[in-house]
Amino acid sequence: MNDSKYSGATEAELGFLKEIVRMLPAGVTVHDERGELLLVNDAAANALGLDGSRPTPDLAQRQEVCVQALRGGRPVVTEESLQAGAARQVLLTTHRPVRLAGRDLLISASSDITEQKNFEDQLFRSAYFDELTGLPSRRVIEHRANSILSRDNGGERFALAFLDLDNFKHINDYYGHSVGDALLTELSKRLGRDLRETDMLSRISGDEFLLLLSPIETQQEVAEFIESTLQRLTAPFFIDGSEIFASTSVGVSLYPDHGRSFEVLRQNADIAMYRIKNDGKGAAAFFDASMEREALARTRIEQSLRLAILEKRFCCAFQSKVDIRTQAVKGIEALVRLRDDEGVIQAPGSFINLAVELGLIDELTHLVLAEIVKSIDLINDTFGADATISINVAAKQAGKPEFMRSFAQALDDTGFPKRFMIEVTEDAFVAKSHFQAEILPMFRKLGVGISIDDFGTGFSSLSALADITADELKIDRSFITDIHKRPRSQGILRAIESLSEALGMTVIAEGIETYEELAYLQAATKIRYAQGYYFSQPIFLEELKLATPASSESRGSVSNRPAQQNRQGYSRASGYRR
Ligand code: C2E
Ligand code: MG
Ligand code: MG
């Protein structure tokens, strides 16, 4: 430093000042008019790699900026990115030209903003790219589609495909989340193969992807491409020692045929995908207008379901489980019914899945229990005070500890928890959720029975039964219908029967409708209990109250066919749809 001007300062003071400049945490440099360095403090020497502590970055660009700033005569703020090998350092530098002791100098002060910059970059990447698969995010694909839309002069066509992995929840539950993540990554690689520079694949949420195919000429060409993609997905994925089969449902919309904005095209592709999901999954469909009507109808049901729950427009029908030898009622099952906007009673097939999807099912289950408690005297008068009372619990609820805890508490609060059974489908047991290990013991402690509903239709196999601890197993109606005429179902029935016997579970045959089915069960199996229209339709307690009071002999048993006919008549009169 040229300090001849500072003649007033003592040597000691000058030394002191120099030391301070040297040790300043910000990097300070001074250049002369030729761009030569006159002063570099420690922080700057370190940042610029002049002290040997790190590889020297390429400083040519910095030199150039300094010379320009000197010539410009005005302060300049720059962001300098210094790359030395793989390491990057970012400095925020203020260059200030000054005239000191008759010389033009440039004083530059830098602070290191590398960390902040890295963080910003990471934020940027996570806004635009999916961390797991590295695919562009929804924003990016939306931007790409919008830029095609904005420059369109009528000639450019493109396709937007909505892809949704089938049963991903099962896979996640069964194999665990890390396998689920690995599957998504592998799947995205397979999906992304064979794309052109101008196409784009994006992951928009959990197991949902959007594919933009642009430009396209014909629908046929898109159909063939999607078909070949689906074909590629049929091969198994090998992850973590497991062989996983994963299918994908695809809905496609075309621009301009099916919409003129990204949002409409995405929605319509989604609607087409939804149709595939309902039609058996693993295939692709193009959007058409009939699907739109369907989607509208669905929205209407959704609205009315929310309203019905809000207004508590639910009631229960009860169906008995019968001892097929004595006709005695072993227990009853509560089946929820919805009174729709027009007062028509709806069976749960039309709304249960939706209630699960919309997160309304928990409230519904509590309403069912409340109705049972309210009517317990009538239930006892009708079916006997020993009859067990079964309540259905959706598999999704069964895996949720918070709900199940509150439900167990509510059962306990009735004062007669031992009367109850919960019916869950086998999916709840198979899922690697808390159900079997944590939730079941809670119910066992209360004396609540556990029943496996609709057995044979779910995700598990017979071998999975061995791991399940339940009191009762209900064989699905699909095996029972016409059992006397179907040797294959008879074989399956025998296998289920002997397995449940070995595991100490009571077997119930669901959906007996005819005398022939019953006769087969009685003659060829040891199955003791059944449920079905043959014995009794689900009935409303109110209807029983209105009908002739049950005689003391018939109480607790379903003894005569005429009485049953009578009940059916009442059900119809109230508008109940089977
Ligand atoms: P599920 O638990 O397997 O109940 C048996 C279903 O079969 C009932 O249908 C019953 O009316 C019907 N059914 C009984 N016997 C026969 C027969 O002989 N022939 C025929 N064709 N059907 C028969 P529903 O009441 O329509 O209920 C359908 C499903 O909805 C139930 O199947 C159950 O999974 C679900 N569900 C009912 N109530 C509730 C509830 O409160 N919560 C939950 N999560 N699910 C419920
Ligand atoms: Mg059931
Ligand atoms: Mg069932």
mmCIF file of C-alpha atoms and ligand atoms in Angstrom, residues 321 333-335 390-393 423-424 451-454 474 510 531, ligand 2:
data_model
loop_
_atom_site.group_PDB
_atom_site.id
_atom_site.type_symbol
_atom_site.label_atom_id
_atom_site.label_comp_id
_atom_site.label_asym_id
_atom_site.label_seq_id
_atom_site.Cartn_x
_atom_site.Cartn_y
_atom_site.Cartn_z
ATOM 1 C CA LYS A 321 -75.712 -64.684 10.167
ATOM 2 C CA GLU A 333 -74.129 -57.447 10.330
ATOM 3 C CA ALA A 334 -74.851 -53.739 10.147
ATOM 4 C CA LEU A 335 -74.945 -52.518 6.554
ATOM 5 C CA SER A 390 -70.660 -56.892 13.083
ATOM 6 C CA ILE A 391 -69.534 -53.547 11.730
ATOM 7 C CA ASN A 392 -67.669 -53.202 8.448
ATOM 8 C CA VAL A 393 -64.401 -51.289 8.477
ATOM 9 C CA GLU A 423 -65.268 -57.025 9.459
ATOM 10 C CA VAL A 424 -62.263 -56.096 7.368
ATOM 11 C CA SER A 451 -63.715 -61.154 10.850
ATOM 12 C CA ILE A 452 -62.112 -61.403 7.412
ATOM 13 C CA ASP A 453 -64.707 -60.217 4.919
ATOM 14 C CA ASP A 454 -65.102 -61.137 1.235
ATOM 15 C CA LYS A 474 -66.397 -64.955 5.420
ATOM 16 C CA GLU A 510 -71.773 -65.209 2.208
ATOM 17 C CA GLN A 531 -75.586 -65.258 5.434
HETATM 18 MG MG MG B 2 -69.187 -57.323 5.717
#
